[in-house]
Coordinates of C-alpha atoms and ligand atoms in Angstrom, one line a residue:
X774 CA 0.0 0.0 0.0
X775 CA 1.5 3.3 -1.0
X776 CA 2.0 6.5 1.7
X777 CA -1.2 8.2 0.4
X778 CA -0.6 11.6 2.2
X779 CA 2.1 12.5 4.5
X780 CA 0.8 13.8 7.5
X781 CA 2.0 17.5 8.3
X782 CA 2.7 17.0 11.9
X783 CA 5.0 14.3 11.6
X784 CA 5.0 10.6 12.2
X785 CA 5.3 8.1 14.8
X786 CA 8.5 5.8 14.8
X787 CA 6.6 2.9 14.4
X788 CA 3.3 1.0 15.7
X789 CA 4.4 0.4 19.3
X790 CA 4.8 4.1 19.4
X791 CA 1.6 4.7 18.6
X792 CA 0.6 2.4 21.1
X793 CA 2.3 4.0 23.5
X794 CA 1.2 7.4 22.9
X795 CA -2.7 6.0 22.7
X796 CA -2.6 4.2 25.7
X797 CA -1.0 7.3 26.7
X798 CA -3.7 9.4 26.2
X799 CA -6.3 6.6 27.4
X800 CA -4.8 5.8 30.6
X801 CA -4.6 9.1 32.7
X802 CA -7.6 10.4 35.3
X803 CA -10.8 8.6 34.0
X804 CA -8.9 5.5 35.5
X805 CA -7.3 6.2 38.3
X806 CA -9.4 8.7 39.7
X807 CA -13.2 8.4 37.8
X808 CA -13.1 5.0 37.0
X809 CA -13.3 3.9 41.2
X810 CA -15.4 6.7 42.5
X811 CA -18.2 6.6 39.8
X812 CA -18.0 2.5 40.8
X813 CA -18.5 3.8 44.1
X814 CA -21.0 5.5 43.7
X815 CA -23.1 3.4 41.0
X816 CA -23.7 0.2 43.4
X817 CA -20.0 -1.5 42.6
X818 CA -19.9 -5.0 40.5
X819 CA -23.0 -4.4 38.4
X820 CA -21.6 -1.1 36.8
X821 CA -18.3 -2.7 36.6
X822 CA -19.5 -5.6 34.2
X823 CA -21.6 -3.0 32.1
X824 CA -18.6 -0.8 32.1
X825 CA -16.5 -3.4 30.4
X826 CA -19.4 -4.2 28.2
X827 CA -19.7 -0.5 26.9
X828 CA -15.6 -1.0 26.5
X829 CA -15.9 -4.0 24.3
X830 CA -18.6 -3.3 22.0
X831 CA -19.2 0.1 21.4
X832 CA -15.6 1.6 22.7
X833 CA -13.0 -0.5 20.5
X834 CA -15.6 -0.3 17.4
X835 CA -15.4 3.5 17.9
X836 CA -11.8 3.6 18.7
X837 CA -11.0 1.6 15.4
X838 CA -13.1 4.1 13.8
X839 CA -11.3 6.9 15.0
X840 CA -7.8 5.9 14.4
X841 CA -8.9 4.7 10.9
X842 CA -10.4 7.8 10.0
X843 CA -7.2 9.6 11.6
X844 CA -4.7 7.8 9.3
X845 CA -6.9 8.5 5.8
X846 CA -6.8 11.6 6.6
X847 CA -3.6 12.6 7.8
X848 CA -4.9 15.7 9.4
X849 CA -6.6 17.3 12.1
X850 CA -10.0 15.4 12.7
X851 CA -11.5 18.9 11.4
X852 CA -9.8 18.2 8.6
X853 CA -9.7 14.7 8.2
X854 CA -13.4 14.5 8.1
X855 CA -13.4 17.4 5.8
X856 CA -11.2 15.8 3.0
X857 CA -13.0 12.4 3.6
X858 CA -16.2 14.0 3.0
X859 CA -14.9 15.2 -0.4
X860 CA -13.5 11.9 -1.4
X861 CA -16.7 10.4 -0.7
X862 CA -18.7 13.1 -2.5
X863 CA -20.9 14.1 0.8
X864 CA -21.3 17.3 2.1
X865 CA -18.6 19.0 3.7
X866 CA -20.7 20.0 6.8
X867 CA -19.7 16.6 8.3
X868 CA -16.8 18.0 9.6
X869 CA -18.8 19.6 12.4
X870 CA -18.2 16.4 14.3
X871 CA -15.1 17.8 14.3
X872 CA -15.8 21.1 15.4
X873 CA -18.0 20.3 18.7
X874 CA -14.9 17.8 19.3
X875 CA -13.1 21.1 19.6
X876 CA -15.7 22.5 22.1
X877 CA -15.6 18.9 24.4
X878 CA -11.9 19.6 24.4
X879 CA -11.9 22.9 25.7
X880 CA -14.4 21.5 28.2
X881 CA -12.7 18.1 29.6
X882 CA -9.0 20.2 29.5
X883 CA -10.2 22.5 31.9
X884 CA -11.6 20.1 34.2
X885 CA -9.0 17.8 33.6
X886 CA -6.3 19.9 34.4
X887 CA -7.9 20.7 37.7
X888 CA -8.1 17.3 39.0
X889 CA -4.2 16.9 37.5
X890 CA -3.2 19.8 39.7
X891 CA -4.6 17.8 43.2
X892 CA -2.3 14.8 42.5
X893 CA 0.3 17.5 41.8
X894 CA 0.4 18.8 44.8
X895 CA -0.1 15.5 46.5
X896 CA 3.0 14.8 45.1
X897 CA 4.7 17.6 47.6
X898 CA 2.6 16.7 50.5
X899 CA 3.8 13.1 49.8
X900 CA 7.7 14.6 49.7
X901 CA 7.6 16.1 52.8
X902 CA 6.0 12.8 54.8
X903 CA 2.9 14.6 54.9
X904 CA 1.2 11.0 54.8
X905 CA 2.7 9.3 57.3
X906 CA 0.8 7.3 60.2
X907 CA -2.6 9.7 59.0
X908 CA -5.8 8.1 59.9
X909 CA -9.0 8.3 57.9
X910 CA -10.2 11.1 59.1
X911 CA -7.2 13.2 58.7
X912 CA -7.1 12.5 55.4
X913 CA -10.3 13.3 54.5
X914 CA -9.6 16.8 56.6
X915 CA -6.5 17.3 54.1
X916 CA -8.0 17.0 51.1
X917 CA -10.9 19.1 52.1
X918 CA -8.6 21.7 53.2
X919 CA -7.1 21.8 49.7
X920 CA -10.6 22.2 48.3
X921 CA -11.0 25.4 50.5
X922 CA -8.2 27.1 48.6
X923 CA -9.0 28.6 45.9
X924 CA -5.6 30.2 45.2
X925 CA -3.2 27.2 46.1
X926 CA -5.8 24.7 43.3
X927 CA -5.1 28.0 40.8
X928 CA -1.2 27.5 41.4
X929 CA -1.5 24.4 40.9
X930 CA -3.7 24.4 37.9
X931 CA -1.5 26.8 36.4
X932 CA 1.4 25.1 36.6
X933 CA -0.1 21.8 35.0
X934 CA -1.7 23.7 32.5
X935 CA 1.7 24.9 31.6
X936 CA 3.2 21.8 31.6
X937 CA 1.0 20.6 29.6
X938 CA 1.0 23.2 26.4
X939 CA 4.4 23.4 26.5
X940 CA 5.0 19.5 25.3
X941 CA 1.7 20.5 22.9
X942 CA 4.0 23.6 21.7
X943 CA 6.7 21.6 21.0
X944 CA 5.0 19.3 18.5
X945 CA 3.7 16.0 20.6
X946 CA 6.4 13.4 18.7
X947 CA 9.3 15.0 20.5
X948 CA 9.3 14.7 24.0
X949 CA 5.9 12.4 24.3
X950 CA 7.4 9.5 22.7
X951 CA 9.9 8.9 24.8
X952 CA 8.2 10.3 28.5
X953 CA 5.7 7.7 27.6
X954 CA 8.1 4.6 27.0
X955 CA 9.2 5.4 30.7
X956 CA 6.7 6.5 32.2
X957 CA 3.5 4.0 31.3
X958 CA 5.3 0.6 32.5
X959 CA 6.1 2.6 35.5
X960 CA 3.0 3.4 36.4
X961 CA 2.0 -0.4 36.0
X962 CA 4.5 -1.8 38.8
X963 CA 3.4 1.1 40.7
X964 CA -0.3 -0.3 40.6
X965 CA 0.6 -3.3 41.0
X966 CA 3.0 -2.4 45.1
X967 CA -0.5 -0.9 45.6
X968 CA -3.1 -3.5 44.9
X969 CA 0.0 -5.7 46.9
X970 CA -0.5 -3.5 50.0
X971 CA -4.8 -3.3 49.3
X972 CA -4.4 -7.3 49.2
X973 CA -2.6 -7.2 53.4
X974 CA -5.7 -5.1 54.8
X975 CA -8.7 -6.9 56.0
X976 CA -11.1 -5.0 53.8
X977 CA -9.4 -6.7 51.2
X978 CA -12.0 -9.7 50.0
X979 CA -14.9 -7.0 50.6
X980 CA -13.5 -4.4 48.4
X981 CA -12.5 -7.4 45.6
X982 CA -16.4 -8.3 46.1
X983 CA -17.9 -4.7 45.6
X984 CA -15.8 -4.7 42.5
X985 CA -16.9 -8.2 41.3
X986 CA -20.3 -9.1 42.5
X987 CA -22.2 -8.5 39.5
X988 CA -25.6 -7.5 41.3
X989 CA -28.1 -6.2 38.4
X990 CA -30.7 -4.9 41.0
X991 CA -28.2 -1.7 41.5
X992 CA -28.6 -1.2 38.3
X993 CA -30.3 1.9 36.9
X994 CA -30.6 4.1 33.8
X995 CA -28.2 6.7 34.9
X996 CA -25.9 3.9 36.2
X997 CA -26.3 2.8 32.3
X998 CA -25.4 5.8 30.7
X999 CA -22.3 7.0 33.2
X1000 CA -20.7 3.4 32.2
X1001 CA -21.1 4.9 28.3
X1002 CA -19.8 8.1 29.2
X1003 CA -16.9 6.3 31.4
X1004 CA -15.9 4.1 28.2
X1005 CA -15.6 7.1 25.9
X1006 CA -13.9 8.8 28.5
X1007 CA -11.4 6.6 29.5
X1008 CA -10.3 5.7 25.9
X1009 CA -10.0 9.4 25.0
X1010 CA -13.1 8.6 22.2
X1011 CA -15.6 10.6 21.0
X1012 CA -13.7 14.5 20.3
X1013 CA -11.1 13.4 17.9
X1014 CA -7.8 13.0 20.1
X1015 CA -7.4 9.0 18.9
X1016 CA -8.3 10.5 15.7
X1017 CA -5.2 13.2 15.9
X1018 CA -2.9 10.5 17.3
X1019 CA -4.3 8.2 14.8
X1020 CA -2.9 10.6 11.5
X1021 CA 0.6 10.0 12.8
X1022 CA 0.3 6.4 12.9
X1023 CA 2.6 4.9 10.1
X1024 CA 0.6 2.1 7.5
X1025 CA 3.5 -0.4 7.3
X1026 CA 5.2 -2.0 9.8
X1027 CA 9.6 -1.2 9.0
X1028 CA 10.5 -4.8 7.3
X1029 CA 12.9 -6.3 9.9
X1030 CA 16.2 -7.5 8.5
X1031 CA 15.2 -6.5 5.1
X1032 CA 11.5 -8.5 5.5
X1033 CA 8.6 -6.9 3.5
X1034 CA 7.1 -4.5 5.0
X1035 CA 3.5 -5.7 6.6
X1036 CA 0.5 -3.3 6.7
X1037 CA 0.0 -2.3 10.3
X1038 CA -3.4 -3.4 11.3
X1039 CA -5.7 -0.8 12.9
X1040 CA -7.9 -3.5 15.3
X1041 CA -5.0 -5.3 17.0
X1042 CA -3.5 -2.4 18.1
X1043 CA -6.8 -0.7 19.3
X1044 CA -7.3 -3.8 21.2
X1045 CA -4.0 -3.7 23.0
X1046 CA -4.6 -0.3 23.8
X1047 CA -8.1 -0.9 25.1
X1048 CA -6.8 -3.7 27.2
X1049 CA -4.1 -2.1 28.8
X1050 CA -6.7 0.7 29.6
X1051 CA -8.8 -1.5 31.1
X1052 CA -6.5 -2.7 33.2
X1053 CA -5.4 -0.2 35.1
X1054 CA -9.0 1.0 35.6
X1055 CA -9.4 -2.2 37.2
X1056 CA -5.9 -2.2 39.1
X1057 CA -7.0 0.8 40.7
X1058 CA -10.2 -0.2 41.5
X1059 CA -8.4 -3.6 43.1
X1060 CA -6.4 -0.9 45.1
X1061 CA -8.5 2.2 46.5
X1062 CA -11.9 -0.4 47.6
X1063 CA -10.1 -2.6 50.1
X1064 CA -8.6 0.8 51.7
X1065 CA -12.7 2.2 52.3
X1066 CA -13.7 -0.9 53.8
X1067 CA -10.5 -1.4 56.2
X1068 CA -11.3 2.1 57.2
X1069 CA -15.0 2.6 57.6
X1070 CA -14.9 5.2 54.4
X1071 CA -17.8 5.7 52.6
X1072 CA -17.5 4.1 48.9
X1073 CA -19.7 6.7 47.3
X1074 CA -18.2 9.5 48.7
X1075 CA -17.6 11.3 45.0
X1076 CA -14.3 13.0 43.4
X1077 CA -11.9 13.2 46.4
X1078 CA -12.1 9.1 47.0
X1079 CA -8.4 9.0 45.2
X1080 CA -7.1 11.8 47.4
X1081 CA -8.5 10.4 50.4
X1082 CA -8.2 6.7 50.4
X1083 CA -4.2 6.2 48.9
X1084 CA -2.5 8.4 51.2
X1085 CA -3.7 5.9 54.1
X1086 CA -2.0 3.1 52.6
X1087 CA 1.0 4.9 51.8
X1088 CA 0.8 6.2 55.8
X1089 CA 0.5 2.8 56.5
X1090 CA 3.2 0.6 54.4
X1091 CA 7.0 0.7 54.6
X1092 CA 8.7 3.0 52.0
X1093 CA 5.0 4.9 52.1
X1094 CA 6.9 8.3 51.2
X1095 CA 8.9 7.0 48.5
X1096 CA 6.1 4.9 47.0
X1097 CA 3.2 7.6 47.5
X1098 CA 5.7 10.0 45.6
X1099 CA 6.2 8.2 43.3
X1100 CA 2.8 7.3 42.7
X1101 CA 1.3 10.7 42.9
X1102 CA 4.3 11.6 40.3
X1103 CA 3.1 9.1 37.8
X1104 CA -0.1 10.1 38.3
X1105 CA 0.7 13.6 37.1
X1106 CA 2.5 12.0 34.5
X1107 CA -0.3 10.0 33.2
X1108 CA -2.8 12.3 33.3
X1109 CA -0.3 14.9 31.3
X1110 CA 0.3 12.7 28.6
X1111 CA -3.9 12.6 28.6
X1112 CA -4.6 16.0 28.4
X1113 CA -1.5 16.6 25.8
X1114 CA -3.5 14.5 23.6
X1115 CA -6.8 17.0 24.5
X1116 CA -5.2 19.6 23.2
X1117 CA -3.3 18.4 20.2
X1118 CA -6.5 18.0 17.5
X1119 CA -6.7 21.5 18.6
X1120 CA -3.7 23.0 18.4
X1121 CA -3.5 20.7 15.2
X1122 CA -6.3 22.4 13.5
X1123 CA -5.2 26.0 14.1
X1124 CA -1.8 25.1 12.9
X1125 CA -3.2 24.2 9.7
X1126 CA -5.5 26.9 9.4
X1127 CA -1.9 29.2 9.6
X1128 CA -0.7 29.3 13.4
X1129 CA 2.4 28.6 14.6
X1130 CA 2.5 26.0 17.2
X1131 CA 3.8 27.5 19.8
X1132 CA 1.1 30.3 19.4
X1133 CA -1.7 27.8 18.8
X1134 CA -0.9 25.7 21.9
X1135 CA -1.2 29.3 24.2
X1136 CA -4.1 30.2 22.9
X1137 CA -6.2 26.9 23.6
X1138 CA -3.8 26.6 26.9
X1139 CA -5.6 30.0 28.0
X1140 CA -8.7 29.3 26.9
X1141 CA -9.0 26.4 28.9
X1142 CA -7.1 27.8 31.9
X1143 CA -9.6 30.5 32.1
X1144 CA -12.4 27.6 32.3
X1145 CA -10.7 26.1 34.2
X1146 CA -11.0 28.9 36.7
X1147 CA -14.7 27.7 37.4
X1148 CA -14.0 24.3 38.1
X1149 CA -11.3 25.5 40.7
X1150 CA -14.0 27.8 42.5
X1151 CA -16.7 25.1 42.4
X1152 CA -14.8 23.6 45.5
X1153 CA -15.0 27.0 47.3
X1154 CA -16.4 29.6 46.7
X1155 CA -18.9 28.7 44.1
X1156 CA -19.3 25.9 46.2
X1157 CA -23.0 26.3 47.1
X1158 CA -24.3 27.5 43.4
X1159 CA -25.3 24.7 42.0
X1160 CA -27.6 24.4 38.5
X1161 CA -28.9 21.9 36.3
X1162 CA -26.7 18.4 37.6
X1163 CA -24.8 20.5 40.4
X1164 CA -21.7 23.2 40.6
X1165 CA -20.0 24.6 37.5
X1166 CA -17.5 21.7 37.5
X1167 CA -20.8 19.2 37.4
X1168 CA -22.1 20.9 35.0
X1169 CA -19.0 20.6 32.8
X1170 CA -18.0 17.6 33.5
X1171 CA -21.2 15.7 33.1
X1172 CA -22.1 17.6 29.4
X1173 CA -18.4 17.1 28.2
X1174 CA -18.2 13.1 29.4
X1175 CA -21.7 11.7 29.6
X1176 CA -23.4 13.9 26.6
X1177 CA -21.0 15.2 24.0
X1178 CA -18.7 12.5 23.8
X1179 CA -21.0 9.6 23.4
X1180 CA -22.5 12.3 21.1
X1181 CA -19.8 12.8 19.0
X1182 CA -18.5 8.7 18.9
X1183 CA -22.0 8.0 17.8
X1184 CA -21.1 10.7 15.2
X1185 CA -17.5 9.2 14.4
X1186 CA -19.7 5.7 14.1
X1187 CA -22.0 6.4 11.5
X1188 CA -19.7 8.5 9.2
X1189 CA -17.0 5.5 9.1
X1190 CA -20.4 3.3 8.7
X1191 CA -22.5 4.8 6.6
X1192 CA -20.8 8.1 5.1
X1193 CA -17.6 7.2 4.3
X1194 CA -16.9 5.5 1.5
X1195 CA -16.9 1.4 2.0
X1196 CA -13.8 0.3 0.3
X1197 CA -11.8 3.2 1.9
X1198 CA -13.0 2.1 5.4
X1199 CA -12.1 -1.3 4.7
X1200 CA -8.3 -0.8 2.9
X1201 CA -7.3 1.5 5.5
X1202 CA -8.5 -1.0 8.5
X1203 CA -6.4 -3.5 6.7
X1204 CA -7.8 -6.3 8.7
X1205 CA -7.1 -10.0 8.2
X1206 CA -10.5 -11.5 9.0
X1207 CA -13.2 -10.7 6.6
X1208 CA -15.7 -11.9 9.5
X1209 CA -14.3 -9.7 12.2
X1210 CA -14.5 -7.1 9.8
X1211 CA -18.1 -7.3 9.2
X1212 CA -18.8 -7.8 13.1
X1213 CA -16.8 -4.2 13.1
X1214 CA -18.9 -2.9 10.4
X1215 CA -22.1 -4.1 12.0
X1216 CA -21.3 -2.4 15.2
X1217 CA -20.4 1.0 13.5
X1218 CA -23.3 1.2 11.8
X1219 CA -25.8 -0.3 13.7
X1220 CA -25.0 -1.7 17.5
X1221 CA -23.2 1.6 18.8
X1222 CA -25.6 4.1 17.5
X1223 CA -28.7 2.7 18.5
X1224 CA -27.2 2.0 21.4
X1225 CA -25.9 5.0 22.5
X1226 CA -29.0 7.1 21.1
X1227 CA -31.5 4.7 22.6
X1228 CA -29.7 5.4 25.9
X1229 CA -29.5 9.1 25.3
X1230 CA -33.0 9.0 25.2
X1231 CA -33.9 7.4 28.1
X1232 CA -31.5 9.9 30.5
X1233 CA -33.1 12.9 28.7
X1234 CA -36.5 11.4 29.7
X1235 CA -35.9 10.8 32.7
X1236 CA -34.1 15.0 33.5
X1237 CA -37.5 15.9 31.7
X1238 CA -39.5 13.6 34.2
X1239 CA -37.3 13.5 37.2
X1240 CA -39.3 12.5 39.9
X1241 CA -39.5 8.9 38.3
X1242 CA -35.2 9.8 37.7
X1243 CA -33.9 9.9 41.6
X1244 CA -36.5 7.5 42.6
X1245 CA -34.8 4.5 41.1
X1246 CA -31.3 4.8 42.7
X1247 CA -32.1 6.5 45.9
X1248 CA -32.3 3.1 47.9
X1249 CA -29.1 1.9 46.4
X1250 CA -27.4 5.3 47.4
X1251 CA -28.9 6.0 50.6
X1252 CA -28.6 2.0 51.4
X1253 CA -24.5 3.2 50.7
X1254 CA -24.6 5.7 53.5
X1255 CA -26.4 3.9 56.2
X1256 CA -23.8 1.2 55.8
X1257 CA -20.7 3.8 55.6
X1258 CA -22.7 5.2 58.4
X1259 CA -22.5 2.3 60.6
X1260 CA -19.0 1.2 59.1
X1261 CA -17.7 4.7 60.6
X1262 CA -19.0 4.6 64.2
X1263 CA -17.4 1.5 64.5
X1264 CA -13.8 2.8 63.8
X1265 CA -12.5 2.2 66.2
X1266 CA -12.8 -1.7 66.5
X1267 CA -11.0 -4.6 64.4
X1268 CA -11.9 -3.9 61.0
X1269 CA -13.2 -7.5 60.8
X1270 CA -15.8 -6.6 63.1
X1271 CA -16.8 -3.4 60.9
X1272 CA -17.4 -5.8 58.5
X1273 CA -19.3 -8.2 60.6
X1274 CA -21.4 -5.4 62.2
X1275 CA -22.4 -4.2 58.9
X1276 CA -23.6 -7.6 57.8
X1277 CA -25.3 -8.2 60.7
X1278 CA -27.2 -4.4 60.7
X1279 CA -27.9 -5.2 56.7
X1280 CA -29.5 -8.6 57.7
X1281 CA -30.7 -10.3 54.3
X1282 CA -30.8 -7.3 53.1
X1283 CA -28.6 -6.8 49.4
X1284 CA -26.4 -3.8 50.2
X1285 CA -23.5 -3.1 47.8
X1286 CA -21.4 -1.4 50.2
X1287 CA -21.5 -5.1 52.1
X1288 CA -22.2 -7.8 50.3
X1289 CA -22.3 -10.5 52.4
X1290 CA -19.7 -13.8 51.5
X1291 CA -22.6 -15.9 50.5
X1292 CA -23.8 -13.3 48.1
X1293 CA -20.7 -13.3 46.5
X1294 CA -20.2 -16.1 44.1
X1295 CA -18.5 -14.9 41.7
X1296 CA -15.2 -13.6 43.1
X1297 CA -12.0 -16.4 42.6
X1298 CA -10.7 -18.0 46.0
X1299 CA -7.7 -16.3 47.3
X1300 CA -8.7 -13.1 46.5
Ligands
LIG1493 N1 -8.7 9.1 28.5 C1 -8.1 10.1 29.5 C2 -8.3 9.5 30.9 O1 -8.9 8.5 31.0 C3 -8.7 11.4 29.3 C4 -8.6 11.9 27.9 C5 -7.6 12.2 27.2 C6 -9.7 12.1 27.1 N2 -7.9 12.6 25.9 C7 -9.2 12.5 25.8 C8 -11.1 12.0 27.3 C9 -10.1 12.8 24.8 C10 -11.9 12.2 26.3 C11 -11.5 12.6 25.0 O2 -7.9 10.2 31.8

């Protein structure tokens, strides 16, 4: 196959690179820190499974989608779309998906980079031992006292915005490529010390089970739709960034040792990079829920469940302030090499409309600082104006994660289903099974959109209606209380019995904070 176009921001070295830099971009906040508290707070197991479901088959569809569009195009999805539209003789106008990916951007950066700028300056409180021998409480206490300044979370959010626009500046190949090679196996052993220590608490088997016990009666319709949301968000789909990263993502494979060259095949690598994903979402789950049930926390206690669980193992286990550094550090790192890839289709775009990089990547840096602003004051001052879902950085994030980018993959779906032209999908997929291409081609066009629009219109019913909307998860959240409740006045005692007096208070009843053993068939022994 012949280099159609050569992309004008460069070229990764090769495949792995790309899968570095994806994984890159998909791995960052929406696993480490969403992923566990919107499991927390959706019932546990039940959203898990659907969660992986959404992954499976409508997030790796999408995702092949997206990086197959990219690398057609060679551009900025804006301009991807654009010239794909011409080659397949359909109006331009479809490059609007495009343009509202432009608007998500500027919406998740802001956020983003808020929630970046916490673990940032956990990072310091980790340095100076700030962890050390903390108890639950305290913890809690810390991170709420971050919260209440507003000018310590601008610093911070400064600075990360900063860091992050700079390696955008510089054209993302440069410094990414190799930050990224260091940086993402890193963060795996990291993980892996933690779930280590999560596995020596006694909380252990019951935070495995919240994870694992795959209740449907905690199920709900928002429940559905946040696990949609989640699976855009964690794989970066839905506002063109796989799309960007995918225009850099060479067609042929370098022929080792003088070896033809093989065509690099788009699904494989998606489904590496949706794995590894999916992993750490998981990993992180594996290691925050044992830490809330060891110590009485609540498990839907919202956005600060990261900040307020991890420090207590790191307090706790030997080497905490080298480990929780270092964990907090990667943390940064992963969530900077997500929101580089937020702002690269972009900064992308204006380049090719004329800017210079460096100019381009200041301007949409600003632009989302200044947005940013309101999320920072949303924890503080703004704290107690609240509109439509809740404060300004509810607002955000919810029409950002759970509207526009299921909104805009269900977009990507049916222009590389139905819009773009067949045989150009097909060639540049390159894939080796005819079969697995028509299951891919079946979910494009049909599966994912009626899925995703069916569910659309369900939430939007039920914000239009909303008394029927908070009567179905009510039980299951206040049930979540009452049992973090009762968890939390026993503190002081053996954790075991925390557990024990919990079951006992629950009776038969089916509470996701506490699932009782017998309830719990599905977990593997020696968990
Ligand atoms: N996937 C990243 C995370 O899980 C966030 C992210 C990066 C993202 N780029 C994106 C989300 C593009 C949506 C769209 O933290």
């Amino acid at each position: 196959m012949k280099q159609e176009n050569k992309p004008v921001h460069g070229m990764w070295a090769n495949r792995w690179v790309f899968i570095l830099a994806a994984t890159g971009s998909a791995v960052g906040l929406g696993n480490i820190w969403r992923f566990p508290y919107i499991t927390g707070e959706n019932g546990g197991g039940a959203f898990v499974l659907l969660y992986l479901l959404c992954i499976a088959v409508v997030g790796v569809p999408i995702m092949a989608a997206e990086v197959m569009i990219g690398r057609k195009g060679g551009m900025s999805p804006i301009n991807s779309m654009r010239k794909l539209a011409l080659d397949s003789k359909v109006s331009q106008r479809w490059s609007g998906i495009g343009h509202m990916g432009v608007l998500s951007a500027f919406l998740i950066l802001s956020f983003y980079s808020v929630v970046a700028s916490w673990a940032l300056y956990y990072v310091w409180e980790s340095v100076i031992g700030g962890f050390q021998g903390i108890t639950a409480a305290e913890s809690g206490a810390r991170f709420d006292a971050l919260l209440a300044d507003p000018w310590l979370m601008m610093g911070c959010h400064t600075l990360f915005m900063v860091l992050t626009m700079v390696v955008v500046g510089r054209g993302v190949k440069g410094g990414l490529e190799k930050a990224v090679e260091i940086l993402m196996p890193l963060l795996f052993v990291l993980l892996v010390v933690l779930v280590g220590y999560a596995a020596t608490t006694p909380g252990f088997k019951q935070g495995v089970s919240f994870l694992f016990a795959f209740d449907f009666s905690k199920l709900n319709g928002q429940a559905v739709i946040t696990a949609v949301g989640q699976a855009f968000f964690t794989l970066s789909l839905g506002m063109g960034a796989i799309m960007a990263y995918g225009a850099y993502m060479p067609r042929e494979t370098v022929g080792k040792k003088g070896g033809k060259p093989q065509p690099v095949s788009i699904m494989s690598t998606v489904i590496i990079i949706a794995l590894l994903d999916t992993l750490v979402a998981l990993g992180s789950g594996v290691a925050m829920f044992p830490l809330i049930f060891s110590n009485g926390l609540e498990v839907g206690q919202g956005p600060g469940m990261m900040f307020v669980t991890l420090p207590l193992a790191f307090g706790q286990m030997p080497g905490g302030v080298l480990f929780g550094t270092l964990f907090f550090v990667l943390v940064v790192s992963a969530a900077w090499s997500s929101s580089i890839s937020l702002g690269e289709p972009v900064v992308a775009w204006l380049v090719e409309r004329g800017l210079g990089r460096g100019k381009a990547a200041a301007l949409v840096g600003l632009g989302a600082w200044l947005l940013g602003i309101g999320s920072v004051l949303s924890f503080n001052l703004w704290k107690d104006h609240t509109f439509l879902v809740g404060t300004f950085f509810d607002n955000v994030e919810f029409l950002s994660t759970t509207v526009m980018l299921p909104l805009g993959g269900v977009l990507i779906a049916i222009f590389a289903g139905w819009v773009m032209k067949e045989t150009h999908a097909r060639k540049e997929l390159a894939m080796k099974s005819f079969p697995l291409y028509l299951v891919w081609r079946a979910l494009v066009r049909i599966f994912s959109p009626a899925a995703v629009i069916a569910l659309f219109t369900y939430t939007i019913w039920k914000m239009v209606f909303p008394d029927e909307a908070v009567a179905a998860p009510e039980p299951v959240a206040q049930e979540q209380v009452e049992a973090a409740d009762s968890a939390a006045a026993q503190e002081e005692s053996e954790a075991a019995e925390v557990i024990e007096a919990v079951e006992q208070e629950q009776g038969e009843a089916d509470v996701p904070a506490a699932p009782a053993e017998s309830d719990v068939p599905v977990v593997p022994e020696g968990q």
